[in-house]
Amino acid sequence: MNTVLEVSGLTKQYDGIRAVDDLTFSLGEHTATALIGPNGSGKTTTLSMLAGLLRQTSGTIRFSGEGKDPRSAIGFLPQYPKFFPWMTAIEYMELAAGLSGLEGRSVRSACEKTLGFVGLGDAGKKRIGGFSGGMKQRLGLAQAIVHRPSLLLLDEPVSALDPAGRREVMEMLKELGGSTTILYSTHILNDAEEMTDQLLFLRSGKLIEQGPLREVREKYGGSGYRVLFN
Ligand code: ATP
């Protein structure tokens, strides 16, 4: 299997706290991996470094997906996406597409198509200020995938949604899973089990377990790996 991402010794030190401590792992093409751990374990810090938004203190991140420009090869859905409420959804999508390196005549249709995929096909001309939380989350997902990234980084993509919204977004992500590599941050084991087949378990910034979910489950017996949260 081709490797899309190779991370070695990744560390982020803040004053007095090592938020991410010496992570080493790799992601294979078209795999779905859960980055799981309790609150404050370093998930957002890790994803922010992988997305190029935060500089690591030490360690290396080697991305070997298609396209030389990481902007065009990585999609990132932050835990709390920021929007300009006065913009329409299509304007926001075009801005995001430009930042991801898309240009030319096909941008508009790529944006419209992606809004359709996330169920916002009728909302393109509406201002984001009037969107519900669920619509905003779907728009956040749309901006992350408009350029068809080969690596999709998702920071707790469903934790702010109600049960119906969670289900909808999870189904969309499953559909994307066949064509992209996904790193899915969550603190909910059931979500990890449903959405992914590999596990990276963080505690206090350290990777304390990694591998296929099935193997980790077997190692701890049944759902015994829930003890990792303790
Ligand atoms: P959650 O599930 O609550 O979102 P998380 O697993 O994403 O948490 P991070 O947000 O990455 O965890 O935080 C990891 C640790 O780093 C925490 O102790 C946090 O307080 C600390 N931290 C994060 N950002 C900063 C910062 N800018 N300055 C100092 N400490 C920080």
Coordinates of C-alpha atoms and ligand atoms in Angstrom, one line a residue:
M1 CA 0.0 0.0 0.0
N2 CA 1.3 3.5 -0.9
T3 CA 2.1 5.8 2.0
V4 CA 0.4 9.2 1.9
L5 CA 1.8 10.7 5.1
E6 CA 4.8 9.9 7.2
V7 CA 5.3 11.6 10.5
S8 CA 8.4 11.2 12.6
G9 CA 9.1 12.6 16.1
L10 CA 6.5 15.3 15.8
T11 CA 6.5 17.5 18.9
K12 CA 4.9 20.7 19.9
Q13 CA 6.2 22.4 23.0
Y14 CA 4.3 25.4 24.5
D15 CA 5.6 27.3 27.6
G16 CA 5.4 24.7 30.3
I17 CA 3.5 22.1 28.3
R18 CA 4.4 19.5 25.7
A19 CA 1.1 19.4 23.9
V20 CA 2.3 16.8 21.3
D21 CA 5.2 14.6 22.3
D22 CA 7.3 12.7 19.7
L23 CA 4.6 11.2 17.5
T24 CA 5.7 8.7 14.8
F25 CA 3.2 7.2 12.4
S26 CA 2.3 6.8 8.8
L27 CA -1.0 6.7 6.8
G28 CA -1.6 4.4 3.9
E29 CA -3.5 5.5 0.8
H30 CA -7.3 5.4 1.1
T31 CA -7.2 4.3 4.8
A32 CA -9.4 5.9 7.4
T33 CA -7.7 6.4 10.7
A34 CA -9.1 7.7 14.0
L35 CA -7.0 10.1 16.0
I36 CA -8.6 9.5 19.3
G37 CA -8.0 10.7 22.9
P38 CA -9.6 12.5 25.7
N39 CA -10.0 16.3 25.8
G40 CA -6.6 18.1 25.9
S41 CA -4.7 15.0 24.6
G42 CA -3.2 16.9 21.6
K43 CA -5.6 16.1 18.7
T44 CA -6.2 19.6 17.5
T45 CA -2.5 20.6 17.9
T46 CA -1.5 17.5 15.8
L47 CA -4.0 18.2 13.0
S48 CA -3.0 21.9 12.9
M49 CA 0.6 21.0 12.4
L50 CA -0.3 18.4 9.7
A51 CA -2.5 21.1 8.0
G52 CA 0.5 23.5 8.0
L53 CA -1.3 26.0 10.3
L54 CA 1.1 25.5 13.2
R55 CA 4.8 25.0 13.2
Q56 CA 6.1 22.0 15.0
T57 CA 8.9 22.4 17.6
S58 CA 10.6 19.4 16.2
G59 CA 10.0 16.4 14.0
T60 CA 9.2 15.9 10.4
I61 CA 6.0 15.6 8.3
R62 CA 6.5 14.1 4.9
F63 CA 3.5 14.2 2.6
S64 CA 3.7 12.1 -0.5
G65 CA 0.3 12.4 -2.0
E66 CA -0.6 13.6 -5.4
G67 CA 0.3 17.1 -6.3
K68 CA 3.5 18.9 -5.2
D69 CA 1.6 21.8 -3.4
P70 CA 0.3 20.5 0.0
R71 CA -2.5 23.2 -0.3
S72 CA -3.9 21.3 -3.2
A73 CA -3.5 17.8 -1.7
I74 CA -4.7 18.3 1.9
G75 CA -8.2 19.3 3.0
F76 CA -8.8 20.4 6.6
L77 CA -12.0 20.8 8.5
P78 CA -11.2 22.6 11.7
Q79 CA -13.1 21.8 14.9
Y80 CA -14.7 25.3 14.9
P81 CA -14.6 26.5 11.3
K82 CA -14.7 30.3 11.0
F83 CA -17.1 31.9 8.5
F84 CA -17.8 35.4 7.3
P85 CA -21.6 35.7 8.0
W86 CA -22.1 38.3 5.3
M87 CA -20.8 36.0 2.6
T88 CA -23.0 33.7 0.6
A89 CA -22.1 30.0 0.6
I90 CA -20.9 30.1 -3.0
E91 CA -18.7 33.1 -2.4
Y92 CA -17.2 31.3 0.6
M93 CA -16.6 28.2 -1.4
E94 CA -14.9 30.2 -4.2
L95 CA -12.6 31.8 -1.6
A96 CA -11.8 28.4 -0.1
A97 CA -11.2 26.9 -3.6
G98 CA -8.8 29.7 -4.4
L99 CA -6.9 29.2 -1.2
S100 CA -6.6 25.5 -2.1
G101 CA -5.0 26.4 -5.4
L102 CA -8.0 25.8 -7.7
E103 CA -8.3 28.3 -10.5
G104 CA -9.9 28.8 -13.9
R105 CA -13.3 28.3 -15.3
S106 CA -14.1 25.0 -13.5
V107 CA -14.0 26.6 -10.0
R108 CA -17.6 27.7 -10.0
S109 CA -18.9 24.3 -11.1
A110 CA -16.6 22.5 -8.6
C111 CA -18.0 24.7 -5.8
E112 CA -21.6 24.1 -6.9
K113 CA -21.1 20.4 -7.2
T114 CA -19.5 20.1 -3.8
L115 CA -22.3 22.2 -2.2
G116 CA -24.7 19.7 -3.8
F117 CA -22.8 16.8 -2.4
V118 CA -23.1 18.1 1.2
G119 CA -26.8 18.8 0.8
L120 CA -26.5 22.6 0.3
G121 CA -27.3 22.7 -3.4
D122 CA -30.2 25.1 -2.8
A123 CA -28.3 27.3 -0.3
G124 CA -25.5 28.6 -2.5
K125 CA -26.9 32.2 -2.8
K126 CA -27.9 32.4 0.9
R127 CA -25.8 34.3 3.4
I128 CA -23.9 32.1 5.9
G129 CA -25.1 34.3 8.8
G130 CA -28.5 32.6 8.5
F131 CA -27.2 29.1 8.5
S132 CA -27.9 26.6 11.2
G133 CA -25.0 24.9 13.0
G134 CA -25.6 21.8 10.9
M135 CA -25.5 23.7 7.7
K136 CA -22.3 25.5 8.7
Q137 CA -20.7 22.1 9.5
R138 CA -21.6 20.8 6.1
L139 CA -20.3 24.0 4.5
G140 CA -17.1 23.4 6.5
L141 CA -16.8 20.0 5.0
A142 CA -17.5 21.3 1.5
Q143 CA -14.6 23.8 1.7
A144 CA -12.3 20.9 2.9
I145 CA -13.1 18.7 -0.1
V146 CA -13.8 21.1 -3.0
H147 CA -10.3 20.6 -4.4
R148 CA -10.6 16.8 -4.0
P149 CA -7.7 16.4 -1.6
S150 CA -5.8 13.1 -1.3
L151 CA -5.6 13.6 2.5
L152 CA -8.6 14.8 4.5
L153 CA -8.0 16.0 8.1
L154 CA -11.2 16.2 10.1
D155 CA -11.1 17.7 13.6
E156 CA -14.1 16.3 15.5
P157 CA -16.4 16.8 12.5
V158 CA -19.6 15.7 14.1
S159 CA -19.3 16.6 17.8
A160 CA -21.3 19.8 17.4
L161 CA -24.2 18.2 15.6
D162 CA -27.5 16.7 16.7
P163 CA -28.1 13.0 16.0
A164 CA -29.7 13.5 12.6
G165 CA -26.9 15.9 11.5
R166 CA -24.2 13.4 12.8
R167 CA -25.7 10.6 10.8
E168 CA -25.8 12.7 7.6
V169 CA -22.3 14.0 7.9
M170 CA -21.0 10.5 8.8
E171 CA -22.7 9.0 5.7
M172 CA -21.0 11.7 3.5
L173 CA -17.6 10.9 5.0
K174 CA -18.1 7.2 4.4
E175 CA -18.8 8.0 0.7
L176 CA -15.6 10.1 0.5
G177 CA -13.6 7.3 2.2
G178 CA -13.2 5.3 -1.0
S179 CA -11.3 8.0 -2.8
T180 CA -9.2 9.8 -0.2
T181 CA -7.2 9.1 3.0
I182 CA -8.9 10.3 6.1
L183 CA -7.5 11.2 9.5
Y184 CA -10.5 11.6 11.8
S185 CA -10.1 13.2 15.2
T186 CA -12.7 12.2 17.9
H187 CA -13.0 11.4 21.6
I188 CA -15.9 9.1 20.9
L189 CA -14.9 5.4 20.5
N190 CA -18.2 4.5 18.8
D191 CA -17.6 7.0 16.1
A192 CA -14.0 5.8 15.6
E193 CA -15.3 2.2 15.2
E194 CA -17.9 3.2 12.7
M195 CA -15.8 5.5 10.6
T196 CA -12.3 4.1 10.6
D197 CA -10.3 0.9 10.7
Q198 CA -7.0 2.2 12.1
L199 CA -6.4 3.9 15.4
L200 CA -3.9 6.4 16.8
F201 CA -4.6 6.8 20.5
L202 CA -3.3 9.9 22.2
R203 CA -2.9 10.6 25.8
S204 CA -1.2 13.7 27.2
G205 CA 0.3 14.4 23.8
K206 CA 1.8 10.9 23.5
L207 CA 0.8 8.1 21.1
I208 CA 0.1 5.3 23.5
E209 CA -1.4 2.8 21.0
Q210 CA -1.6 2.5 17.3
G211 CA -2.6 0.0 14.7
P212 CA -5.7 -1.7 13.1
L213 CA -8.7 -1.2 15.4
R214 CA -9.4 -4.9 15.4
E215 CA -5.9 -5.7 16.7
V216 CA -6.0 -3.1 19.4
R217 CA -9.4 -4.4 20.5
E218 CA -8.1 -8.0 20.6
K219 CA -5.1 -6.9 22.6
Y220 CA -7.3 -5.4 25.3
G221 CA -10.1 -7.9 25.0
G222 CA -13.5 -7.0 23.7
S223 CA -14.2 -3.3 24.2
G224 CA -11.5 -3.3 27.0
Y225 CA -9.4 -0.8 25.2
R226 CA -11.8 1.8 26.6
V227 CA -9.4 1.6 29.6
L228 CA -7.0 3.7 27.5
F229 CA -9.2 6.7 28.4
N230 CA -8.4 6.3 32.1
Ligands
ATP1 P1 -10.2 18.7 22.8 O1 -10.6 17.3 22.6 O2 -10.6 19.3 24.1 O3 -10.4 19.6 21.6 P2 -7.4 18.2 22.0 O4 -7.1 16.7 22.2 O5 -7.7 18.7 20.6 O6 -8.5 18.6 23.0 P3 -5.4 20.2 22.1 O7 -6.4 21.3 21.8 O8 -4.5 19.9 21.0 O9 -6.1 18.9 22.6 O10 -4.5 20.7 23.3 C1 -3.4 19.9 23.8 C2 -2.8 20.6 25.0 O11 -2.1 21.7 24.6 C3 -3.8 21.1 26.1 O12 -3.2 20.9 27.3 C4 -4.0 22.5 25.7 O13 -4.3 23.3 26.9 C5 -2.6 22.9 25.2 N1 -2.6 24.0 24.3 C6 -3.2 24.0 23.1 N2 -3.0 25.2 22.4 C7 -2.2 25.9 23.2 C8 -1.6 27.2 23.1 N3 -1.8 28.0 22.1 N4 -0.8 27.6 24.2 C9 -0.6 26.8 25.2 N5 -1.1 25.6 25.4 C10 -1.9 25.1 24.4

